[in-house]
Amino acid sequence: MHNWTAHFKLLELRKVKLSNDFVYQQLHEGKLIRLTGEIAMPADRYEELPPWQRATAMAMAVGKTVDKAVVSGVAAALLHGLPVLSYDGPIDLTLPSGKQPAPHLVPPGRRYHSAALPKEHIIEVRGVRVTTLARTILDITRWEGIIARVIALEGVLHRHPHLSLETLRHSAFGRPHPGSRAVREVFHLARPGIESPLESWARVLILQSDLECTVRTQVKIGAHRVDMLIDDHIIVEVDGAFKYDGTTFGKTDDVLRMERKREKDLQNRGFWVLRVERDDLIERPDGTVPLIEMLRGALARGRGLGLGA
């Protein structure tokens, strides 16, 4: 697990002597920014972070600030290194007592939950109390929407291959708790081997839409493995922006050239290929989702040619 404190260069202000004029001058000049009343970090470091790492830095800072509360939900998922659907929500916290502090005592950007939290559901990560992986998934299942639930669960399965769906299901159903129907739903939808949160998102959208089609994941076709195969003839590939950042997968031109060669090979085998990205998964003001409308059109054309269901 990452040493987030060192990675973000977090500074615990309560450990800084009042005579340290340099630190307080940097705070005054905005070269250091406060994430909480007690935790600061270099402003230039914060600005260069992607959104998910800014949210992780805030989760770590809040975790270092609270005395008894345990970082939970999406914030805990970030500290465990799991993918999440959204980064801009409040930091979820749970008190082992199961109680909530008075509203006027809760700083902005934090959300306390009333829930039993036995000690076996708590671990410590570099001085921060965080819910265990299984408890984190359970809490996300109770507090978040279906897409966020599936992303988190499939993220655990991908990053922790020693854990199976059965192991996590046993942890989730080990004791009665609110929201058990929601838990069963996410375990029914989740699949091992899913490498991308965008792929999880896209698949749930398809399964929960009004489209009547078969959906297979991580299908091997020749030398290639595709994200999804719909009705045995439509391939759906979901791309993240980092694929073309010129670093993660190599030079952008090389990536595009290899991608085009791969797509041509799949098309020559008789498959249709739909390439989508994050914006295609977001609902429009009129209630439609670009991915679903693209797939609807492709299915209609295929069935007009006698393909698919």
mmCIF file of C-alpha atoms in Angstrom:
data_model
loop_
_atom_site.group_PDB
_atom_site.id
_atom_site.type_symbol
_atom_site.label_atom_id
_atom_site.label_comp_id
_atom_site.label_asym_id
_atom_site.label_seq_id
_atom_site.Cartn_x
_atom_site.Cartn_y
_atom_site.Cartn_z
ATOM 1 C CA MET A 1 0.000 0.000 0.000
ATOM 2 C CA HIS A 2 1.258 3.476 -0.854
ATOM 3 C CA ASN A 3 2.967 5.696 1.694
ATOM 4 C CA TRP A 4 0.483 8.475 0.984
ATOM 5 C CA THR A 5 1.995 10.832 3.574
ATOM 6 C CA ALA A 6 5.346 10.855 1.780
ATOM 7 C CA HIS A 7 3.774 10.773 -1.684
ATOM 8 C CA PHE A 8 1.730 13.901 -1.018
ATOM 9 C CA LYS A 9 4.375 15.542 1.215
ATOM 10 C CA LEU A 10 1.813 16.020 3.983
ATOM 11 C CA LEU A 11 2.891 18.200 6.887
ATOM 12 C CA GLU A 12 1.371 17.771 10.361
ATOM 13 C CA LEU A 13 1.139 21.338 11.638
ATOM 14 C CA ARG A 14 0.572 20.283 15.241
ATOM 15 C CA LYS A 15 4.131 18.914 15.211
ATOM 16 C CA VAL A 16 5.589 22.190 13.908
ATOM 17 C CA LYS A 17 7.038 24.466 16.569
ATOM 18 C CA LEU A 18 5.485 27.907 16.863
ATOM 19 C CA SER A 19 8.962 29.332 16.427
ATOM 20 C CA ASN A 20 9.210 27.832 12.927
ATOM 21 C CA ASP A 21 8.636 31.066 11.031
ATOM 22 C CA PHE A 22 9.473 29.472 7.675
ATOM 23 C CA VAL A 23 6.474 27.111 7.699
ATOM 24 C CA TYR A 24 4.010 29.761 8.811
ATOM 25 C CA GLN A 25 5.379 32.195 6.231
ATOM 26 C CA GLN A 26 4.757 29.593 3.526
ATOM 27 C CA LEU A 27 1.197 29.170 4.768
ATOM 28 C CA HIS A 28 0.724 32.935 4.680
ATOM 29 C CA GLU A 29 2.115 33.164 1.139
ATOM 30 C CA GLY A 30 0.001 30.249 -0.118
ATOM 31 C CA LYS A 31 3.000 28.034 -0.856
ATOM 32 C CA LEU A 32 1.553 25.593 1.660
ATOM 33 C CA ILE A 33 -2.189 24.910 1.659
ATOM 34 C CA ARG A 34 -4.248 23.523 4.520
ATOM 35 C CA LEU A 35 -6.214 20.390 3.745
ATOM 36 C CA THR A 36 -7.530 20.413 7.315
ATOM 37 C CA GLY A 37 -6.807 22.613 10.303
ATOM 38 C CA GLU A 38 -3.889 20.355 11.216
ATOM 39 C CA ILE A 39 -2.571 19.050 7.881
ATOM 40 C CA ALA A 40 -0.954 21.025 5.054
ATOM 41 C CA MET A 41 0.884 20.198 1.836
ATOM 42 C CA PRO A 42 2.859 22.127 -0.806
ATOM 43 C CA ALA A 43 0.494 24.029 -3.100
ATOM 44 C CA ASP A 44 2.502 23.196 -6.222
ATOM 45 C CA ARG A 45 2.362 19.491 -5.365
ATOM 46 C CA TYR A 46 -1.409 19.665 -4.881
ATOM 47 C CA GLU A 47 -1.931 21.470 -8.192
ATOM 48 C CA GLU A 48 -0.057 18.829 -10.189
ATOM 49 C CA LEU A 49 -2.117 15.931 -8.801
ATOM 50 C CA PRO A 50 -4.914 14.320 -10.835
ATOM 51 C CA PRO A 51 -8.395 14.591 -9.237
ATOM 52 C CA TRP A 52 -8.361 11.113 -7.691
ATOM 53 C CA GLN A 53 -5.053 11.786 -5.950
ATOM 54 C CA ARG A 54 -6.299 15.135 -4.614
ATOM 55 C CA ALA A 55 -9.237 13.262 -3.112
ATOM 56 C CA THR A 56 -6.864 10.650 -1.685
ATOM 57 C CA ALA A 57 -4.701 13.375 -0.139
ATOM 58 C CA MET A 58 -7.790 14.876 1.504
ATOM 59 C CA ALA A 59 -8.887 11.462 2.823
ATOM 60 C CA MET A 60 -5.433 10.915 4.325
ATOM 61 C CA ALA A 61 -5.406 14.409 5.845
ATOM 62 C CA VAL A 62 -8.826 13.985 7.450
ATOM 63 C CA GLY A 63 -7.830 10.540 8.723
ATOM 64 C CA LYS A 64 -4.761 12.030 10.392
ATOM 65 C CA THR A 65 -6.869 14.799 11.939
ATOM 66 C CA VAL A 66 -9.729 12.871 13.563
ATOM 67 C CA ASP A 67 -9.148 11.248 16.951
ATOM 68 C CA LYS A 68 -11.605 8.340 17.076
ATOM 69 C CA ALA A 69 -13.390 8.228 13.726
ATOM 70 C CA VAL A 70 -12.490 5.676 11.054
ATOM 71 C CA VAL A 71 -12.177 6.610 7.378
ATOM 72 C CA SER A 72 -14.910 4.688 5.542
ATOM 73 C CA GLY A 73 -16.727 4.306 2.240
ATOM 74 C CA VAL A 74 -15.283 5.915 -0.890
ATOM 75 C CA ALA A 75 -12.530 7.670 1.094
ATOM 76 C CA ALA A 76 -11.398 4.317 2.498
ATOM 77 C CA ALA A 77 -11.462 2.830 -1.008
ATOM 78 C CA LEU A 78 -9.083 5.565 -2.175
ATOM 79 C CA LEU A 79 -6.678 4.853 0.684
ATOM 80 C CA HIS A 80 -6.813 1.153 -0.232
ATOM 81 C CA GLY A 81 -5.842 2.119 -3.789
ATOM 82 C CA LEU A 82 -9.200 1.116 -5.287
ATOM 83 C CA PRO A 83 -10.921 2.829 -8.233
ATOM 84 C CA VAL A 84 -14.022 4.881 -7.432
ATOM 85 C CA LEU A 85 -16.744 6.468 -9.546
ATOM 86 C CA SER A 86 -16.565 10.001 -8.162
ATOM 87 C CA TYR A 87 -13.861 11.930 -6.310
ATOM 88 C CA ASP A 88 -15.704 15.076 -5.284
ATOM 89 C CA GLY A 89 -17.891 13.829 -2.430
ATOM 90 C CA PRO A 90 -17.386 14.342 1.316
ATOM 91 C CA ILE A 91 -15.008 12.201 3.357
ATOM 92 C CA ASP A 92 -17.010 9.364 4.934
ATOM 93 C CA LEU A 93 -16.299 8.667 8.610
ATOM 94 C CA THR A 94 -17.683 6.170 11.112
ATOM 95 C CA LEU A 95 -17.255 6.171 14.882
ATOM 96 C CA PRO A 96 -16.697 2.745 16.497
ATOM 97 C CA SER A 97 -19.417 3.672 18.986
ATOM 98 C CA GLY A 98 -21.932 3.783 16.134
ATOM 99 C CA LYS A 99 -22.965 7.298 17.116
ATOM 100 C CA GLN A 100 -22.701 10.576 15.238
ATOM 101 C CA PRO A 101 -21.280 13.855 16.565
ATOM 102 C CA ALA A 102 -23.568 16.861 16.813
ATOM 103 C CA PRO A 103 -23.934 18.505 13.369
ATOM 104 C CA HIS A 104 -22.351 21.766 14.521
ATOM 105 C CA LEU A 105 -19.188 19.854 15.453
ATOM 106 C CA VAL A 106 -18.707 18.354 11.965
ATOM 107 C CA PRO A 107 -16.384 20.406 9.708
ATOM 108 C CA PRO A 108 -17.448 20.956 6.078
ATOM 109 C CA GLY A 109 -16.535 18.165 3.689
ATOM 110 C CA ARG A 110 -17.039 15.344 6.179
ATOM 111 C CA ARG A 111 -19.969 12.947 6.518
ATOM 112 C CA TYR A 112 -20.491 10.739 9.564
ATOM 113 C CA HIS A 113 -22.489 7.513 9.409
ATOM 114 C CA SER A 114 -24.378 5.724 12.166
ATOM 115 C CA ALA A 115 -23.299 2.103 11.908
ATOM 116 C CA ALA A 116 -21.884 -0.602 14.139
ATOM 117 C CA LEU A 117 -18.157 -0.895 13.520
ATOM 118 C CA PRO A 118 -16.526 -3.839 15.327
ATOM 119 C CA LYS A 119 -12.772 -3.684 15.842
ATOM 120 C CA GLU A 120 -12.167 -6.539 13.385
ATOM 121 C CA HIS A 121 -13.466 -4.227 10.637
ATOM 122 C CA ILE A 122 -10.759 -1.621 11.342
ATOM 123 C CA ILE A 123 -7.128 -1.573 10.233
ATOM 124 C CA GLU A 124 -4.444 1.075 10.552
ATOM 125 C CA VAL A 125 -2.691 2.398 7.459
ATOM 126 C CA ARG A 126 0.336 4.568 8.285
ATOM 127 C CA GLY A 127 -1.295 6.030 11.354
ATOM 128 C CA VAL A 128 -4.786 6.380 9.864
ATOM 129 C CA ARG A 129 -7.692 4.191 10.957
ATOM 130 C CA VAL A 130 -9.447 2.774 7.882
ATOM 131 C CA THR A 131 -12.144 0.150 7.362
ATOM 132 C CA THR A 132 -10.956 -3.218 6.018
ATOM 133 C CA LEU A 133 -11.350 -4.030 2.327
ATOM 134 C CA ALA A 134 -14.449 -6.172 2.891
ATOM 135 C CA ARG A 135 -16.067 -3.593 5.190
ATOM 136 C CA THR A 136 -15.221 -0.801 2.739
ATOM 137 C CA ILE A 137 -17.044 -2.666 -0.034
ATOM 138 C CA LEU A 138 -20.000 -3.318 2.259
ATOM 139 C CA ASP A 139 -20.266 0.368 3.197
ATOM 140 C CA ILE A 140 -20.021 1.530 -0.416
ATOM 141 C CA THR A 141 -22.761 -0.958 -1.270
ATOM 142 C CA ARG A 142 -25.020 0.578 1.369
ATOM 143 C CA TRP A 143 -24.203 4.236 0.743
ATOM 144 C CA GLU A 144 -23.522 4.605 -2.991
ATOM 145 C CA GLY A 145 -25.269 3.903 -6.297
ATOM 146 C CA ILE A 146 -25.062 0.654 -8.226
ATOM 147 C CA ILE A 147 -22.294 1.769 -10.596
ATOM 148 C CA ALA A 148 -20.050 2.913 -7.731
ATOM 149 C CA ARG A 149 -20.687 -0.410 -5.962
ATOM 150 C CA VAL A 150 -19.678 -2.544 -8.930
ATOM 151 C CA ILE A 151 -16.589 -0.423 -9.670
ATOM 152 C CA ALA A 152 -15.361 -0.811 -6.094
ATOM 153 C CA LEU A 153 -16.007 -4.561 -5.875
ATOM 154 C CA GLU A 154 -14.412 -5.320 -9.238
ATOM 155 C CA GLY A 155 -11.504 -3.078 -8.251
ATOM 156 C CA VAL A 156 -10.878 -5.290 -5.208
ATOM 157 C CA LEU A 157 -11.042 -8.448 -7.319
ATOM 158 C CA HIS A 158 -8.559 -7.029 -9.835
ATOM 159 C CA ARG A 159 -6.052 -5.579 -7.360
ATOM 160 C CA HIS A 160 -6.307 -8.403 -4.828
ATOM 161 C CA PRO A 161 -6.553 -11.611 -6.896
ATOM 162 C CA HIS A 162 -6.135 -13.744 -3.766
ATOM 163 C CA LEU A 163 -9.621 -12.590 -2.745
ATOM 164 C CA SER A 164 -12.522 -14.266 -4.523
ATOM 165 C CA LEU A 165 -16.132 -13.216 -4.895
ATOM 166 C CA GLU A 166 -17.023 -16.042 -2.517
ATOM 167 C CA THR A 167 -14.600 -14.774 0.142
ATOM 168 C CA LEU A 168 -15.937 -11.239 -0.092
ATOM 169 C CA ARG A 169 -19.540 -12.461 -0.215
ATOM 170 C CA HIS A 170 -18.981 -14.419 2.997
ATOM 171 C CA SER A 171 -17.523 -11.309 4.656
ATOM 172 C CA ALA A 172 -20.476 -9.218 3.521
ATOM 173 C CA PHE A 173 -23.143 -11.703 4.626
ATOM 174 C CA GLY A 174 -21.397 -12.734 7.828
ATOM 175 C CA ARG A 175 -23.774 -10.676 9.955
ATOM 176 C CA PRO A 176 -27.205 -9.120 9.403
ATOM 177 C CA HIS A 177 -27.022 -5.548 8.175
ATOM 178 C CA PRO A 178 -29.142 -2.959 6.378
ATOM 179 C CA GLY A 179 -29.144 -3.039 2.606
ATOM 180 C CA SER A 180 -28.607 -6.772 2.110
ATOM 181 C CA ARG A 181 -30.640 -6.709 -1.126
ATOM 182 C CA ALA A 182 -28.290 -4.061 -2.514
ATOM 183 C CA VAL A 183 -25.324 -6.205 -1.511
ATOM 184 C CA ARG A 184 -26.770 -9.231 -3.301
ATOM 185 C CA GLU A 185 -27.379 -7.163 -6.421
ATOM 186 C CA VAL A 186 -23.788 -5.960 -6.668
ATOM 187 C CA PHE A 187 -22.377 -9.446 -6.075
ATOM 188 C CA HIS A 188 -24.649 -10.739 -8.827
ATOM 189 C CA LEU A 189 -23.385 -8.106 -11.290
ATOM 190 C CA ALA A 190 -19.674 -8.154 -10.406
ATOM 191 C CA ARG A 191 -17.190 -10.116 -12.498
ATOM 192 C CA PRO A 192 -13.554 -11.011 -11.775
ATOM 193 C CA GLY A 193 -10.859 -9.971 -14.238
ATOM 194 C CA ILE A 194 -12.253 -6.517 -15.026
ATOM 195 C CA GLU A 195 -9.272 -4.180 -15.261
ATOM 196 C CA SER A 196 -10.902 -0.794 -15.809
ATOM 197 C CA PRO A 197 -13.511 1.115 -13.776
ATOM 198 C CA LEU A 198 -14.837 2.564 -17.036
ATOM 199 C CA GLU A 199 -15.439 -0.962 -18.288
ATOM 200 C CA SER A 200 -17.377 -1.752 -15.096
ATOM 201 C CA TRP A 201 -19.406 1.426 -15.565
ATOM 202 C CA ALA A 202 -20.197 0.680 -19.220
ATOM 203 C CA ARG A 203 -21.257 -2.897 -18.522
ATOM 204 C CA VAL A 204 -23.648 -1.920 -15.731
ATOM 205 C CA LEU A 205 -25.211 0.726 -17.980
ATOM 206 C CA ILE A 206 -25.829 -1.902 -20.655
ATOM 207 C CA LEU A 207 -27.190 -4.497 -18.230
ATOM 208 C CA GLN A 208 -29.536 -1.984 -16.613
ATOM 209 C CA SER A 209 -30.756 -0.487 -19.890
ATOM 210 C CA ASP A 210 -33.798 -1.582 -21.892
ATOM 211 C CA LEU A 211 -31.579 -3.276 -24.476
ATOM 212 C CA GLU A 212 -32.151 -6.995 -24.956
ATOM 213 C CA CYS A 213 -28.755 -8.490 -25.694
ATOM 214 C CA THR A 214 -26.116 -10.842 -24.364
ATOM 215 C CA VAL A 215 -23.043 -9.346 -22.706
ATOM 216 C CA ARG A 216 -19.781 -11.271 -22.361
ATOM 217 C CA THR A 217 -16.685 -9.769 -20.763
ATOM 218 C CA GLN A 218 -12.943 -10.169 -21.375
ATOM 219 C CA VAL A 219 -13.493 -12.339 -24.462
ATOM 220 C CA LYS A 220 -10.493 -13.799 -26.315
ATOM 221 C CA ILE A 221 -10.713 -13.298 -30.095
ATOM 222 C CA GLY A 222 -7.639 -14.515 -31.940
ATOM 223 C CA ALA A 223 -4.630 -12.811 -30.384
ATOM 224 C CA HIS A 224 -6.815 -10.147 -28.783
ATOM 225 C CA ARG A 225 -8.869 -9.848 -25.634
ATOM 226 C CA VAL A 226 -11.805 -7.454 -25.890
ATOM 227 C CA ASP A 227 -13.614 -5.637 -23.083
ATOM 228 C CA MET A 228 -17.125 -6.739 -24.036
ATOM 229 C CA LEU A 229 -18.765 -8.787 -26.761
ATOM 230 C CA ILE A 230 -22.426 -7.967 -27.343
ATOM 231 C CA ASP A 231 -24.683 -10.503 -29.085
ATOM 232 C CA ASP A 232 -21.554 -12.296 -30.345
ATOM 233 C CA HIS A 233 -20.810 -9.720 -33.069
ATOM 234 C CA ILE A 234 -20.451 -6.226 -31.524
ATOM 235 C CA ILE A 235 -17.246 -5.458 -29.640
ATOM 236 C CA VAL A 236 -17.346 -2.604 -27.118
ATOM 237 C CA GLU A 237 -13.964 -1.174 -26.111
ATOM 238 C CA VAL A 238 -13.803 1.446 -23.344
ATOM 239 C CA ASP A 239 -10.802 3.789 -23.387
ATOM 240 C CA GLY A 240 -9.521 6.001 -20.578
ATOM 241 C CA ALA A 241 -7.737 9.299 -21.262
ATOM 242 C CA PHE A 242 -4.495 7.902 -19.797
ATOM 243 C CA LYS A 243 -4.307 5.527 -22.770
ATOM 244 C CA TYR A 244 -3.287 8.474 -24.917
ATOM 245 C CA ASP A 245 -1.198 10.417 -22.398
ATOM 246 C CA GLY A 246 2.017 9.545 -24.220
ATOM 247 C CA THR A 247 3.480 7.838 -21.154
ATOM 248 C CA THR A 248 1.376 5.031 -19.687
ATOM 249 C CA PHE A 249 1.181 2.890 -22.851
ATOM 250 C CA GLY A 250 3.968 4.529 -24.865
ATOM 251 C CA LYS A 251 3.995 7.332 -27.425
ATOM 252 C CA THR A 252 0.528 8.436 -28.516
ATOM 253 C CA ASP A 253 1.221 7.862 -32.240
ATOM 254 C CA ASP A 254 2.454 4.332 -31.537
ATOM 255 C CA VAL A 255 -0.593 3.558 -29.396
ATOM 256 C CA LEU A 256 -2.981 4.815 -32.081
ATOM 257 C CA ARG A 257 -1.173 2.843 -34.786
ATOM 258 C CA MET A 258 -1.294 -0.405 -32.780
ATOM 259 C CA GLU A 259 -4.911 0.245 -31.869
ATOM 260 C CA ARG A 260 -5.888 0.746 -35.507
ATOM 261 C CA LYS A 261 -4.098 -2.475 -36.516
ATOM 262 C CA ARG A 262 -5.914 -4.371 -33.752
ATOM 263 C CA GLU A 263 -9.287 -2.914 -34.728
ATOM 264 C CA LYS A 264 -8.736 -3.770 -38.404
ATOM 265 C CA ASP A 265 -7.914 -7.365 -37.492
ATOM 266 C CA LEU A 266 -11.111 -7.660 -35.442
ATOM 267 C CA GLN A 267 -13.176 -6.146 -38.248
ATOM 268 C CA ASN A 268 -11.617 -8.530 -40.768
ATOM 269 C CA ARG A 269 -12.850 -11.366 -38.554
ATOM 270 C CA GLY A 270 -16.402 -10.077 -39.026
ATOM 271 C CA PHE A 271 -16.885 -8.116 -35.783
ATOM 272 C CA TRP A 272 -18.210 -4.591 -35.435
ATOM 273 C CA VAL A 273 -16.197 -2.405 -33.071
ATOM 274 C CA LEU A 274 -17.593 0.420 -30.931
ATOM 275 C CA ARG A 275 -14.938 2.520 -29.161
ATOM 276 C CA VAL A 276 -16.252 4.647 -26.310
ATOM 277 C CA GLU A 277 -14.747 6.862 -23.614
ATOM 278 C CA ARG A 278 -15.858 8.352 -20.331
ATOM 279 C CA ASP A 279 -18.027 11.099 -21.840
ATOM 280 C CA ASP A 280 -20.045 8.434 -23.668
ATOM 281 C CA LEU A 281 -21.079 6.944 -20.311
ATOM 282 C CA ILE A 282 -22.544 10.144 -18.854
ATOM 283 C CA GLU A 283 -26.280 10.733 -19.039
ATOM 284 C CA ARG A 284 -27.333 13.696 -21.201
ATOM 285 C CA PRO A 285 -29.887 16.304 -20.099
ATOM 286 C CA ASP A 286 -32.555 14.484 -22.139
ATOM 287 C CA GLY A 287 -31.980 11.290 -20.140
ATOM 288 C CA THR A 288 -30.180 9.365 -22.873
ATOM 289 C CA VAL A 289 -26.688 7.872 -22.575
ATOM 290 C CA PRO A 290 -24.458 8.020 -25.703
ATOM 291 C CA LEU A 291 -23.140 4.464 -25.225
ATOM 292 C CA ILE A 292 -26.649 3.021 -25.012
ATOM 293 C CA GLU A 293 -27.844 4.931 -28.081
ATOM 294 C CA MET A 294 -24.781 3.863 -30.104
ATOM 295 C CA LEU A 295 -25.322 0.262 -29.095
ATOM 296 C CA ARG A 296 -29.052 0.475 -29.782
ATOM 297 C CA GLY A 297 -28.314 1.564 -33.346
ATOM 298 C CA ALA A 298 -25.684 -1.134 -33.862
ATOM 299 C CA LEU A 299 -28.009 -3.852 -32.549
ATOM 300 C CA ALA A 300 -30.812 -2.692 -34.842
ATOM 301 C CA ARG A 301 -28.517 -2.733 -37.880
ATOM 302 C CA GLY A 302 -27.186 -6.163 -36.961
ATOM 303 C CA ARG A 303 -30.605 -7.673 -36.481
ATOM 304 C CA GLY A 304 -31.658 -6.192 -39.808
ATOM 305 C CA LEU A 305 -28.892 -8.325 -41.311
ATOM 306 C CA GLY A 306 -29.928 -11.388 -39.329
ATOM 307 C CA LEU A 307 -27.163 -11.064 -36.711
ATOM 308 C CA GLY A 308 -27.532 -11.440 -32.939
ATOM 309 C CA ALA A 309 -30.643 -12.241 -30.929
#
